[in-house]
Amino acid sequence: MYKAIITVKLRPSILDPEGKAIEHALQSLEYTQLSGVRVGKEIELTVDAPSREEAEAAVDTACSKLLANPVMEDYTFALEEL
Amino acid sequence: MAGVKFGIVVFPGSNCDHDAYHAAKHVLGERAQFLWHKESDLGGVDVIVLPGGFSYGDYLRCGAISRFSPVMREVIRHAERGGHVIGICNGFQILTESGLLPGALLRNASLKFVCRDVHLRVENAQTAFTSQYAQGQVLRIPVAHGEGNFYTDDETLKALEDNGQVVFRYAEADGSVTDAANPNGSRSNIAGIVNEQGNVLGMMPHPERVVEDLLGSADGLGVFASLVENIAGTVPALS
């Protein structure tokens, strides 16, 4: 069994208006050293697979089919053995 | 029996399904039926309507979960056979998620839900969905969405423009296309597109909400009437 932590974010080429709005708020709080805000989401799930390779393959196809939309989003994930 | 049979898909969270049914059945006098999203039989309909709403609560991404509803397998088959499909608002989002139309609908650039009348310029009046309009005609139709910001990469955008697949563009009342007339940040003010074959339309504005004068305008009726004009003559009558 593995736990997968998946991060989905808008692709770098796509303007992230929510990130921009947060960045403006940070600037107005005088956090001038913070910039480049991008907002994404984290999805956690467990994978019942006999090996790390098979767990990776299952999560990868689930990401490309459903969890992320490759037209606008990139994803990364990390696996942790349970 | 002549005429056109509309099938309006109902997902959990659809809320413009009855408006589309009303437009087809009561205003145009055509046949119409609802199709629950668990159905795998389309009942011989000619036109599939994927209506507006918040299917599955917009969880994950708008349209992402509906796209895997059982009925969508048949909708995709229907489209691949050349059958007509129209996706309005949430329906447009489902069509891009399912790959029947290119691109994606991002969060509005303003981050706000926009609910108001907009002006649309008819960019291609030669489609099965727009033949009742004149090229360049300006329509007034409401939008109501938080994720209608049409995005696609440069290459796909160019192909859409070159093939005449851009059907509606957000415009001013005089038809000029300006940034101020763009309610959501869509690339090139795109409000509606068809696929390359021309049998699948997706649009963010709601033509089904303006189909008779009682509703304030009948500017949207042309979309449904165009389908009747184009299909009734060519599709064999169904019993």
mmCIF file of C-alpha atoms in Angstrom, chain A residues 1 3 6 39 56 62 75-76 78 81:
data_model
loop_
_atom_site.group_PDB
_atom_site.id
_atom_site.type_symbol
_atom_site.label_atom_id
_atom_site.label_comp_id
_atom_site.label_asym_id
_atom_site.label_seq_id
_atom_site.Cartn_x
_atom_site.Cartn_y
_atom_site.Cartn_z
ATOM 1 C CA MET A 1 0.000 0.000 0.000
ATOM 2 C CA LYS A 3 0.014 6.923 -0.075
ATOM 3 C CA ILE A 6 -0.598 14.666 -5.963
ATOM 4 C CA VAL A 39 -2.302 28.364 -6.620
ATOM 5 C CA GLU A 56 3.403 5.020 -9.943
ATOM 6 C CA ALA A 62 -5.278 8.561 -13.157
ATOM 7 C CA TYR A 75 0.826 17.512 -12.076
ATOM 8 C CA THR A 76 3.507 16.005 -9.877
ATOM 9 C CA ALA A 78 5.103 11.651 -4.466
ATOM 10 C CA GLU A 81 4.974 3.353 1.419
#
